[in-house]
PDB file of C-alpha atoms and ligand atoms in Angstrom:
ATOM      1  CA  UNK P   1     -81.298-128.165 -58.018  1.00 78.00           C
ATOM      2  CA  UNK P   2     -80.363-126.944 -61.516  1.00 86.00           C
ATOM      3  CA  UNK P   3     -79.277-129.744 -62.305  1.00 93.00           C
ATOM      4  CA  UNK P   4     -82.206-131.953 -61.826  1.00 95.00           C
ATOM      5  CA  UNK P   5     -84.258-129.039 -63.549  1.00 96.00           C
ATOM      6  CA  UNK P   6     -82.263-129.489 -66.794  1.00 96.00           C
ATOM      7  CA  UNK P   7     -82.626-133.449 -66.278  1.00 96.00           C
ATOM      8  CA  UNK P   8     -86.521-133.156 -65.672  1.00 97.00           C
ATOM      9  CA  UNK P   9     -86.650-130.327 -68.681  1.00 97.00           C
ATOM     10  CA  UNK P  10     -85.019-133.012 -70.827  1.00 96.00           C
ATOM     11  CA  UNK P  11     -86.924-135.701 -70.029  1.00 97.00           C
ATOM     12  CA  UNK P  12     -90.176-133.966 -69.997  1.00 97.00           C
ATOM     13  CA  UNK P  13     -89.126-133.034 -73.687  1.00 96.00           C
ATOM     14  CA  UNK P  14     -89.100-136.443 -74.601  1.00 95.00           C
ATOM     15  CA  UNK P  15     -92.629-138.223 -72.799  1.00 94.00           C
ATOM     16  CA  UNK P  16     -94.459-134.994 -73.327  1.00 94.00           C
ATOM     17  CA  UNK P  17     -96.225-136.934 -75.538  1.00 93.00           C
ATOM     18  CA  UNK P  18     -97.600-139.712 -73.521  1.00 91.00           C
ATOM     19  CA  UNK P  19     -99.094-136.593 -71.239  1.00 89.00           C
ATOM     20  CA  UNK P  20    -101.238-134.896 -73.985  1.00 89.00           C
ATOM     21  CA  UNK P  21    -104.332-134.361 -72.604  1.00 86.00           C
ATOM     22  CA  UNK P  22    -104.025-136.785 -69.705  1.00 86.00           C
ATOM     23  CA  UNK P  23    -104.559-135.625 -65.683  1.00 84.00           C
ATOM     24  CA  UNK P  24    -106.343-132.466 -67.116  1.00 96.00           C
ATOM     25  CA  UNK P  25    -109.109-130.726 -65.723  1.00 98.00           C
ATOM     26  CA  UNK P  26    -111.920-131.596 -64.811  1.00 98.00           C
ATOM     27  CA  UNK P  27    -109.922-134.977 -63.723  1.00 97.00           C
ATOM     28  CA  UNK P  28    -108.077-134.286 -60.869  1.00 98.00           C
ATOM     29  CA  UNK P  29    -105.920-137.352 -60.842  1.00 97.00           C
ATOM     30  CA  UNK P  30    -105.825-141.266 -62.051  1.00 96.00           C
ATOM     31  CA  UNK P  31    -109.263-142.648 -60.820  1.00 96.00           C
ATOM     32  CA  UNK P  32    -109.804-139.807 -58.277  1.00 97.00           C
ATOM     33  CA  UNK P  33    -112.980-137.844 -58.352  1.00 98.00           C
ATOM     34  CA  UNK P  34    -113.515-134.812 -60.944  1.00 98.00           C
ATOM     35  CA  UNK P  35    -114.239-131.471 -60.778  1.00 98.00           C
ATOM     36  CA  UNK P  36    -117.908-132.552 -61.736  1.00 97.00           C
ATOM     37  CA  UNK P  37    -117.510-134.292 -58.359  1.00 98.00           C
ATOM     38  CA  UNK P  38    -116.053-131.621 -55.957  1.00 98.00           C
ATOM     39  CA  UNK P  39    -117.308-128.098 -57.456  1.00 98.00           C
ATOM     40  CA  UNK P  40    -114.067-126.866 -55.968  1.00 98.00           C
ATOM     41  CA  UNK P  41    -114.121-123.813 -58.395  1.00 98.00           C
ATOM     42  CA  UNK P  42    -116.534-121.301 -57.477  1.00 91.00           C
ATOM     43  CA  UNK P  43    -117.739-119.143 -60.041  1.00 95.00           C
ATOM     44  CA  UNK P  44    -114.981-119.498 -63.550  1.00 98.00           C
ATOM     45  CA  UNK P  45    -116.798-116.820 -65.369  1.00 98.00           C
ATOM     46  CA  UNK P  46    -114.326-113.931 -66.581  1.00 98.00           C
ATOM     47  CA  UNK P  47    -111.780-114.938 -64.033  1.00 98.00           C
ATOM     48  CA  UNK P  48    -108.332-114.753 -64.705  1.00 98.00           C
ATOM     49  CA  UNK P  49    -106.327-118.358 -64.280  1.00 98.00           C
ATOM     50  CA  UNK P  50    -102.695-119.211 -64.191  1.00 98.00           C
ATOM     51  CA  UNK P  51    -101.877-123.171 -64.523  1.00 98.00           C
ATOM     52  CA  UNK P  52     -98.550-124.349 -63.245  1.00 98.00           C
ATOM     53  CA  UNK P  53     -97.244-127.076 -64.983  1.00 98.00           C
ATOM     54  CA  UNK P  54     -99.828-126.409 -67.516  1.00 98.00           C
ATOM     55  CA  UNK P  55     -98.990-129.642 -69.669  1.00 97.00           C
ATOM     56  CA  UNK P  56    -100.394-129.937 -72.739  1.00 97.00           C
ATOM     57  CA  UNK P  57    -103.408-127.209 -72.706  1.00 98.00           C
ATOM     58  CA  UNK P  58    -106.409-129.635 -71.793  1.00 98.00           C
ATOM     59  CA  UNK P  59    -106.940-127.880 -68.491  1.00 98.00           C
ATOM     60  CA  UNK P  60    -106.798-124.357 -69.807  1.00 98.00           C
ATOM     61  CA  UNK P  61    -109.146-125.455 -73.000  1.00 98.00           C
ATOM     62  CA  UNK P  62    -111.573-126.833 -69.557  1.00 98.00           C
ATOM     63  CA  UNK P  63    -111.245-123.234 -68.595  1.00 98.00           C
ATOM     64  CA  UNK P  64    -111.819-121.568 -71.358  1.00 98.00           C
ATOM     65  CA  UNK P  65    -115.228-123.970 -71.633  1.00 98.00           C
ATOM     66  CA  UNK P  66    -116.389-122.448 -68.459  1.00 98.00           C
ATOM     67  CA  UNK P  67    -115.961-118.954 -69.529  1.00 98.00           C
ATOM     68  CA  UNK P  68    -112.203-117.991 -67.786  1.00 98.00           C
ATOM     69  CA  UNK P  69    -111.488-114.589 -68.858  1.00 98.00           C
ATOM     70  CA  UNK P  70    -107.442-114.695 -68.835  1.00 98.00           C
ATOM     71  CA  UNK P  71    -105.815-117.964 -69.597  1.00 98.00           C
ATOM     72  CA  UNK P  72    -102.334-118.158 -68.455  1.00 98.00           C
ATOM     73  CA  UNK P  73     -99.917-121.130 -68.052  1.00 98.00           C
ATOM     74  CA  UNK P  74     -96.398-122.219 -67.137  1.00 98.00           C
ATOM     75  CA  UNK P  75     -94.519-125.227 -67.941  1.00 98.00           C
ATOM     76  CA  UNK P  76     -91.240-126.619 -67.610  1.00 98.00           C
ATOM     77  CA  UNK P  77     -90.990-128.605 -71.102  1.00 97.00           C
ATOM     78  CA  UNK P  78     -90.849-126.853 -74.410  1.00 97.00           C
ATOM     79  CA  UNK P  79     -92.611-129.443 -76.048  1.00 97.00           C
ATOM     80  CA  UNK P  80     -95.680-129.422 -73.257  1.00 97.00           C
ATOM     81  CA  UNK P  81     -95.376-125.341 -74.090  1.00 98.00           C
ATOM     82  CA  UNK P  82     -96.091-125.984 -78.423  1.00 97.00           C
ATOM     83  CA  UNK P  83     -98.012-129.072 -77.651  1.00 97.00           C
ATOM     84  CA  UNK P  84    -100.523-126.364 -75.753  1.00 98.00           C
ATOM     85  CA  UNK P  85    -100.462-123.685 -78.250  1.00 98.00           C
ATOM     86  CA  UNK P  86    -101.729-126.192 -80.640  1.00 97.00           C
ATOM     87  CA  UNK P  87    -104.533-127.312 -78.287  1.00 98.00           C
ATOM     88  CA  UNK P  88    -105.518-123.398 -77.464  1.00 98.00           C
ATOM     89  CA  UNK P  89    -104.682-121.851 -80.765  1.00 98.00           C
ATOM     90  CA  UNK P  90    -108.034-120.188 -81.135  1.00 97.00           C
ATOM     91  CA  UNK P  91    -107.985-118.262 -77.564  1.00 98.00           C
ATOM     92  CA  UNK P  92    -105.598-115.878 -76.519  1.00 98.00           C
ATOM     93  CA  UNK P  93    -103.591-117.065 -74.387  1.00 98.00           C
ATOM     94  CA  UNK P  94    -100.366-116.167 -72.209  1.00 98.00           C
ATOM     95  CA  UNK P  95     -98.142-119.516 -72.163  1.00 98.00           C
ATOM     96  CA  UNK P  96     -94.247-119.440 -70.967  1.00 98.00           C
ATOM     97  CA  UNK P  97     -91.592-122.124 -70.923  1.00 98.00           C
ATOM     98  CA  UNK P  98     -90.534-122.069 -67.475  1.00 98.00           C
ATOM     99  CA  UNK P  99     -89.822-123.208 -63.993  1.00 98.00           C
ATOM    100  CA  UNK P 100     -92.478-122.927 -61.721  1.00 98.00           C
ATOM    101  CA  UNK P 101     -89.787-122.270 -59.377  1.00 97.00           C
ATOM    102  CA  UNK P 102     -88.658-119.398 -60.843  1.00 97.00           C
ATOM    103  CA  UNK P 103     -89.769-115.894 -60.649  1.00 98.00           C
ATOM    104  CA  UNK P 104     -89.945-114.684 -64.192  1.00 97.00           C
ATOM    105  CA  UNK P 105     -92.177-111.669 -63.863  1.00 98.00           C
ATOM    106  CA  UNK P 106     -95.600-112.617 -63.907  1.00 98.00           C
ATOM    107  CA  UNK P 107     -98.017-110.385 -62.668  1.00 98.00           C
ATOM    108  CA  UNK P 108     -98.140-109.947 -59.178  1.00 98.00           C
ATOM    109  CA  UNK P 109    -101.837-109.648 -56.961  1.00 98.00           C
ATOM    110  CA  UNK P 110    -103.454-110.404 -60.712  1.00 98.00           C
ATOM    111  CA  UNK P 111    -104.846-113.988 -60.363  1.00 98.00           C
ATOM    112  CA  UNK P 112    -108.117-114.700 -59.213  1.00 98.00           C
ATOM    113  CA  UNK P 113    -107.215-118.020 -59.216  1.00 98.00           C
ATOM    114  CA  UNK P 114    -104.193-120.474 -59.744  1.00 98.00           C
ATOM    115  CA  UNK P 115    -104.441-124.087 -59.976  1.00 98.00           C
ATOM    116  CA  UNK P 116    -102.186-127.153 -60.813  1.00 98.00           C
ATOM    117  CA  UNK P 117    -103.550-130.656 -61.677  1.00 98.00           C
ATOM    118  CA  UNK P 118    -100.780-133.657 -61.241  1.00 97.00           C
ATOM    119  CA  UNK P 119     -97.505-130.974 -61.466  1.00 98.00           C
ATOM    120  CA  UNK P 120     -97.124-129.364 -58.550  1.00 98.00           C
ATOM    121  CA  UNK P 121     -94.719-132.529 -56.972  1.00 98.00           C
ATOM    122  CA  UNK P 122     -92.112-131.352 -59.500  1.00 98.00           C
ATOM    123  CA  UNK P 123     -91.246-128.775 -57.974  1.00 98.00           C
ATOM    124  CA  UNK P 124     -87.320-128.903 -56.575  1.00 97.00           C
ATOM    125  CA  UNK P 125     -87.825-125.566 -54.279  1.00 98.00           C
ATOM    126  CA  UNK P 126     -91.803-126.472 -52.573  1.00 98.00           C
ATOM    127  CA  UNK P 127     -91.260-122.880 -50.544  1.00 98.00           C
ATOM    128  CA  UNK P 128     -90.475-120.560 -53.491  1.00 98.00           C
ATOM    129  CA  UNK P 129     -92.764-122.224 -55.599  1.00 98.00           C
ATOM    130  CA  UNK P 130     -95.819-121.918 -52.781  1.00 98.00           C
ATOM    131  CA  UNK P 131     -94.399-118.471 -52.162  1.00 98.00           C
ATOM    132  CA  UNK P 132     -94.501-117.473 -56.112  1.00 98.00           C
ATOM    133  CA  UNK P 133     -97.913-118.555 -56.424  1.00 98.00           C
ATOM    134  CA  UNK P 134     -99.321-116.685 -52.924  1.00 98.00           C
ATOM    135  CA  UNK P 135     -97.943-113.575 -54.773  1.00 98.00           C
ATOM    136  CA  UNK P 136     -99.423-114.148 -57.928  1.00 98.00           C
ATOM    137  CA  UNK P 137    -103.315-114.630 -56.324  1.00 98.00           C
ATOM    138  CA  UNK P 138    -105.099-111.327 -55.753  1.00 98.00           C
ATOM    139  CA  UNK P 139    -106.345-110.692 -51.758  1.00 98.00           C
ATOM    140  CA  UNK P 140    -109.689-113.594 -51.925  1.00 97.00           C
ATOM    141  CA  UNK P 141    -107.934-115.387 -54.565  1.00 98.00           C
ATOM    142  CA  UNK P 142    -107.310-119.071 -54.313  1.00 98.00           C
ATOM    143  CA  UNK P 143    -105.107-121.774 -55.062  1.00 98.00           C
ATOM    144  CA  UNK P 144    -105.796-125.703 -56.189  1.00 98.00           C
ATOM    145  CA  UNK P 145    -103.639-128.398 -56.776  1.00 98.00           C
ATOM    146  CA  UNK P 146    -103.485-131.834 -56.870  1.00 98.00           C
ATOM    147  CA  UNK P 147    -100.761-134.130 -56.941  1.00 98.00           C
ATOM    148  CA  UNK P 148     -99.777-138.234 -55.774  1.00 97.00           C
ATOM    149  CA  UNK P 149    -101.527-139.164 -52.304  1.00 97.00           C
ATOM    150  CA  UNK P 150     -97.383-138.607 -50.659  1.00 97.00           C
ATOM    151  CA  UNK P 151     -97.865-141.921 -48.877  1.00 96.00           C
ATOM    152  CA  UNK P 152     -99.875-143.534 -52.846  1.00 93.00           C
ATOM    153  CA  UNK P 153     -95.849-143.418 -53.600  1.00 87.00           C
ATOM    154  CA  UNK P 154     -94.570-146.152 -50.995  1.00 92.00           C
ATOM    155  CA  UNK P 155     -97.430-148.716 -51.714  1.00 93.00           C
ATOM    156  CA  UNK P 156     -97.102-151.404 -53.565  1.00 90.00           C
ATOM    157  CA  UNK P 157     -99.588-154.042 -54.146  1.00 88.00           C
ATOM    158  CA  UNK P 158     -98.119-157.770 -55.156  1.00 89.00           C
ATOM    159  CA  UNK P 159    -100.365-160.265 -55.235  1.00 85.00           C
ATOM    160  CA  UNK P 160    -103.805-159.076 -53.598  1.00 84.00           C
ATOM    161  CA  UNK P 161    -101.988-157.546 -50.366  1.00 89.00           C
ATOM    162  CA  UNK P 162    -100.834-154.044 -50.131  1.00 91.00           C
ATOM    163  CA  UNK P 163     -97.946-153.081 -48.415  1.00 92.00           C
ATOM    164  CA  UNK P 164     -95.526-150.393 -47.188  1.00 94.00           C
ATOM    165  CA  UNK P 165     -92.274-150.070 -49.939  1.00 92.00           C
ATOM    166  CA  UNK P 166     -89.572-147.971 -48.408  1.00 92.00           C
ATOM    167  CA  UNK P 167     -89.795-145.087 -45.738  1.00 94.00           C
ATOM    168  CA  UNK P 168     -92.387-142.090 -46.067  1.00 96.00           C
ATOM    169  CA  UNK P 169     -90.336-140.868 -43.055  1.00 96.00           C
ATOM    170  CA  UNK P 170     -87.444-139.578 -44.934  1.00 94.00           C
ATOM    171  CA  UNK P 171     -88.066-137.023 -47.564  1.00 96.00           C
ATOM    172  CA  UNK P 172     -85.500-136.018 -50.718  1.00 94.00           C
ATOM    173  CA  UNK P 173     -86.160-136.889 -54.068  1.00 94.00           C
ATOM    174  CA  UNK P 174     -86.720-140.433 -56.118  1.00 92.00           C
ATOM    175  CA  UNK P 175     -84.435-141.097 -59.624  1.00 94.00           C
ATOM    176  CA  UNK P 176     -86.234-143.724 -61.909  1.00 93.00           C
ATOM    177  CA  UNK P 177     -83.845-144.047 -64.744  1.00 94.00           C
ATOM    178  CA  UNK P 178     -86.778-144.286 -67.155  1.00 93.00           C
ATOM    179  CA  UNK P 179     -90.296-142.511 -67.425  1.00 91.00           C
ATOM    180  CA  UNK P 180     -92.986-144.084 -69.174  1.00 89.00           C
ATOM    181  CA  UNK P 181     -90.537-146.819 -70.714  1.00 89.00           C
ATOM    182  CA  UNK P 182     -88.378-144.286 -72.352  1.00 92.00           C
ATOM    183  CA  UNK P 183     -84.606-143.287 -71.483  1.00 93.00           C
ATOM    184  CA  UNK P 184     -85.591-140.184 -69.861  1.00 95.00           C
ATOM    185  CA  UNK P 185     -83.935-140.157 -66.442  1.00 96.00           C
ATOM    186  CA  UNK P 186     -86.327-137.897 -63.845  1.00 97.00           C
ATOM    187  CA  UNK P 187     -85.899-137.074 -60.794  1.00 96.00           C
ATOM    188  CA  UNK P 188     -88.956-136.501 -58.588  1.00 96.00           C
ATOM    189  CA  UNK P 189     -89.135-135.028 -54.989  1.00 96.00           C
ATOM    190  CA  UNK P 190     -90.377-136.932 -52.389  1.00 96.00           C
ATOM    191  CA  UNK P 191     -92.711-135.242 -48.978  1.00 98.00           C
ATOM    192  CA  UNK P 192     -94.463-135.738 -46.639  1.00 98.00           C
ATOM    193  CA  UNK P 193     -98.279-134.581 -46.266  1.00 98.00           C
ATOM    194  CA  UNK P 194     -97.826-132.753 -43.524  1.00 98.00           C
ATOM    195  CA  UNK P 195     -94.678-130.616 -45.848  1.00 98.00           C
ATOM    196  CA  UNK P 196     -97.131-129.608 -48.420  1.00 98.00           C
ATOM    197  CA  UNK P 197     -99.675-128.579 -45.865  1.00 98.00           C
ATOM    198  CA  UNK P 198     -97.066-126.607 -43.800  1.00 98.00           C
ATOM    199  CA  UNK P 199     -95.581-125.009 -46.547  1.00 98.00           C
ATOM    200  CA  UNK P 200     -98.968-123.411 -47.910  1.00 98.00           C
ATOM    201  CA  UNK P 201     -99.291-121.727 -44.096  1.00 98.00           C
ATOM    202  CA  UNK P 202     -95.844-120.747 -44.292  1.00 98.00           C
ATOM    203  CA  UNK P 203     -96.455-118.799 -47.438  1.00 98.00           C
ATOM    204  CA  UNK P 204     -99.120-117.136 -45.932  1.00 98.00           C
ATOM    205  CA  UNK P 205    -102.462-119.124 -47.320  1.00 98.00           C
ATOM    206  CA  UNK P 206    -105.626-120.295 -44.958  1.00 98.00           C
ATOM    207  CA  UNK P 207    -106.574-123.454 -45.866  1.00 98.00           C
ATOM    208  CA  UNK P 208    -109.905-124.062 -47.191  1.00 98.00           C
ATOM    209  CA  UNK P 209    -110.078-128.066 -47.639  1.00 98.00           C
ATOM    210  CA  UNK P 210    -107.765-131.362 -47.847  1.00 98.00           C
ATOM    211  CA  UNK P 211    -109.115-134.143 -49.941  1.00 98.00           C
ATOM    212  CA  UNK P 212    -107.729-137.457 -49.591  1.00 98.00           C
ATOM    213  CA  UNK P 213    -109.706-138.744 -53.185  1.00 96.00           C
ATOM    214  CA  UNK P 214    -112.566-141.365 -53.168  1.00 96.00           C
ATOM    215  CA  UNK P 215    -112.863-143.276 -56.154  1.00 97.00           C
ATOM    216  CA  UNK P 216    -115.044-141.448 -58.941  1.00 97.00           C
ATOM    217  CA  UNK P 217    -118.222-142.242 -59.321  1.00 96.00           C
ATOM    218  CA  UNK P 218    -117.880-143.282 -63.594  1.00 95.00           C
ATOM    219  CA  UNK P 219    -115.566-146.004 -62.081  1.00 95.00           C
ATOM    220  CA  UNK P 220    -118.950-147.319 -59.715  1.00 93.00           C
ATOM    221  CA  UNK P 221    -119.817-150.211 -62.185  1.00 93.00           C
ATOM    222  CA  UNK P 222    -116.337-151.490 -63.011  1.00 92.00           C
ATOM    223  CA  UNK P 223    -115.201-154.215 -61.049  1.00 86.00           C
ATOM    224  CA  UNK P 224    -111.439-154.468 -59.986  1.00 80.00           C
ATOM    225  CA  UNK P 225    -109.139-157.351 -60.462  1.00 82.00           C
ATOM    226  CA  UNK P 226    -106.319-157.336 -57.899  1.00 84.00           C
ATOM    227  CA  UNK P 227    -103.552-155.184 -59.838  1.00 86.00           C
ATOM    228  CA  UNK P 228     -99.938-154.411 -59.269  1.00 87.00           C
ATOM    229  CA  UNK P 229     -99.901-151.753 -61.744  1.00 89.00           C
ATOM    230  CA  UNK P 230     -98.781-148.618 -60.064  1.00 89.00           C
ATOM    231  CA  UNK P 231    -102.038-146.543 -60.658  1.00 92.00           C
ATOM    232  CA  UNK P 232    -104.761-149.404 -60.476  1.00 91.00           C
ATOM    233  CA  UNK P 233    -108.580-149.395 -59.526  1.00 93.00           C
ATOM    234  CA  UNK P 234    -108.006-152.101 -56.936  1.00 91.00           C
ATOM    235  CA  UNK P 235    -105.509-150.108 -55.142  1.00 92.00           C
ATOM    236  CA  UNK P 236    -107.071-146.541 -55.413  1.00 94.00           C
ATOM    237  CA  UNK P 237    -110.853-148.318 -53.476  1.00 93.00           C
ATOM    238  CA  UNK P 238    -108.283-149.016 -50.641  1.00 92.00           C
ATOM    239  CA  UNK P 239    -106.225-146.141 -50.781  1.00 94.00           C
ATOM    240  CA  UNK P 240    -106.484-142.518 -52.087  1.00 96.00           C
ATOM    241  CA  UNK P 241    -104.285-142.092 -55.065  1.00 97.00           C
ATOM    242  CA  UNK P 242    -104.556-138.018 -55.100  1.00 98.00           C
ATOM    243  CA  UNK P 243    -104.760-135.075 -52.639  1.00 98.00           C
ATOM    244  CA  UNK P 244    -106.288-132.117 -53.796  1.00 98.00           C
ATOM    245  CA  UNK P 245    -105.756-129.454 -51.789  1.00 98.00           C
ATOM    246  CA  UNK P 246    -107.744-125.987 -51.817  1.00 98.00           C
ATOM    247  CA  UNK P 247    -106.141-122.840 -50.146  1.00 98.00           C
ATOM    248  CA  UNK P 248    -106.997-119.085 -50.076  1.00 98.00           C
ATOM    249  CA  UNK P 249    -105.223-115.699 -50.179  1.00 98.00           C
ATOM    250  CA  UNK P 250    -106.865-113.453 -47.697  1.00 95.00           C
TER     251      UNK P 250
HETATM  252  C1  LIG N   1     -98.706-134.606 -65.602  1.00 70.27           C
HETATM  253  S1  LIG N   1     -98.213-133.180 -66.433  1.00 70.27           S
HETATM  254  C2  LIG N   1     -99.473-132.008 -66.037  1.00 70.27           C
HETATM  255  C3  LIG N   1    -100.649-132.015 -66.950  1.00 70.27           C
HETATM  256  C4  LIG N   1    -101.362-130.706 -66.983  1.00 70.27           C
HETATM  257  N1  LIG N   1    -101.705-130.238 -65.672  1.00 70.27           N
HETATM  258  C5  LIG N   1    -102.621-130.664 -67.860  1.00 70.27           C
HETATM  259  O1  LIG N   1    -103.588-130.052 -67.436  1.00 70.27           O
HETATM  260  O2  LIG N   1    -102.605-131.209 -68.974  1.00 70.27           O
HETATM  261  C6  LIG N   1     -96.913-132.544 -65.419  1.00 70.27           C
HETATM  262  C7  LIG N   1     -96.290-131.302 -66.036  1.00 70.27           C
HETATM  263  O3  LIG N   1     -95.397-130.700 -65.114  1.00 70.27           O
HETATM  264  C8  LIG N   1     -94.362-130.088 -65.876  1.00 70.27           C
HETATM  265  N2  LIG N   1     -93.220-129.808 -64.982  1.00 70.27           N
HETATM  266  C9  LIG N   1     -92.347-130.678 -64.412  1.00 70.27           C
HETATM  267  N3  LIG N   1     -91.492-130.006 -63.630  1.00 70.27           N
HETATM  268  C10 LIG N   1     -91.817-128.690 -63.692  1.00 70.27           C
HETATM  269  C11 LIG N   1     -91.297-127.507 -63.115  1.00 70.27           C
HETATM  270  N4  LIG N   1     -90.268-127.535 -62.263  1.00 70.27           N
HETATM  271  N5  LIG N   1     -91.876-126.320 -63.424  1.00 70.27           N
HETATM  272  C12 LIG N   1     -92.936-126.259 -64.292  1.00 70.27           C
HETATM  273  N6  LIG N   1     -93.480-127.356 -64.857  1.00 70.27           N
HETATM  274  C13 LIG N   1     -92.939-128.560 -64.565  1.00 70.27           C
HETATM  275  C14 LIG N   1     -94.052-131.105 -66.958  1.00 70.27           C
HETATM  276  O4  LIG N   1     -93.370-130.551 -68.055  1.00 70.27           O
HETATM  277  C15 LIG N   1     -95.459-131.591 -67.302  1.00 70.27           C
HETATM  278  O5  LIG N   1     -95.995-130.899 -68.376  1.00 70.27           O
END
């Protein structure tokens, strides 16, 4: 497990830079709807938000448009971590280079809300990590993350049909020797829906909604071409690319 955190940390050091400002808030995810969309934030107004896997700022600056009172984020990469300094360095801000799986003293019952757009999967310990966050979230809180559709991963389009690539079955984890064309080995875990939805009970949260992402509406005039790109408008109007899930801290 540590070791695929130091691979990831490396790796993420090197493509941070394809990532900087992409899947940020208010998109939830590649062609899924927005926050514009959903309204899944109530009220943003003086409340105080922890990202996980904060990235490269974007969300946070989102935030900090709609009036957030604490802005707080974690992120594996060191790069991600200066890249968002830069991108929030006229609001205060809390930012630490760290696991998400790691326990490294954040406040505890603070948060009225903690969210994580396209990061969340990363995570090599899914119970600590759900765990961490449920203490983090004062009683009322919640919690929103998105992350892949887990069965988006094991389709693959070839010429106009769609089908099934390997075994959503069997979880464990996914090496792709490169990332975004670059030599920067990750390794990515790989679950089931019904895992992440577990897990959040386990820690304790009531689930509020599970969104299994329509196309969003600024994609309603574009016509798709049949793609076998990964992330493509053809396959996301047959198939949800993202799940968003929102959950609550009673
Ligand atoms: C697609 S980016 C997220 C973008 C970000 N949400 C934003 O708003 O700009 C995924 C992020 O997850 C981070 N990450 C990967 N593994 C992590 C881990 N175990 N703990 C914390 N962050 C992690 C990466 O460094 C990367 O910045």
């Amino acid at each position: 497990m540590i070791e695929i955190l130091k691979q990831n940390k490396k790796s993420w050091d090197i493509i941070a830079h394809h990532f900087n400002g992409k899947d940020a808030l208010p998109s939830y995810g590649p062609f899924a709807q927005t926050e514009e969309e959903l309204n899944l934030f109530d009220e943003l107004a003086n409340k105080k938000v922890l990202d996980i896997g904060c990235g490269s700022g974007h969300s946070l600056l989102y935030m900090s448009g709609k009036d957030a009172g604490e802005l707080w984020g974690v992120d594996l990469s060191e790069t991600q971590i200066k890249t968002a300094k830069e991108t929030l360095k006229h609001l205060e801000t809390h930012l630490y280079c760290a696991p998400m799986e790691k326990d490294i003293g954040l406040p505890k019952s603070y948060f009225d809300i903690v969210y994580s757009i396209y990061a969340i999967g990363w995570t090599t310990d899914l119970s600590s990590t759900f765990e961490l966050i449920y203490s983090y979230l004062n009683p009322g809180g919640y919690f929103v993350f998105s992350w892949d559709h887990p069965l988006y991963a094991h389709l693959i389009s070839q010429d106009g049909q769609i089908y099934l690539n390997g075994c959503y079955q069997n979880e464990g984890s996914t090496t792709y020797h490169k990332f975004k064309g670059e030599e920067a080995p990750v390794v990515i875990p790989k679950r089931k829906m019904s895992t992440y939805i577990n897990e959040l009970i386990k820690a304790g949260f009531i689930i509020d909604s599970v969104l299994e992402s329509d196309v969003s509406v600024h994609f309603d005039s574009i016509k798709e071409e049949p793609s076998d790109r990964y992330y493509s408008l053809y396959k996301a109007r047959k198939f949800p690319t993202t799940m968003i899930i929102k959950a609550r801290k009673m």
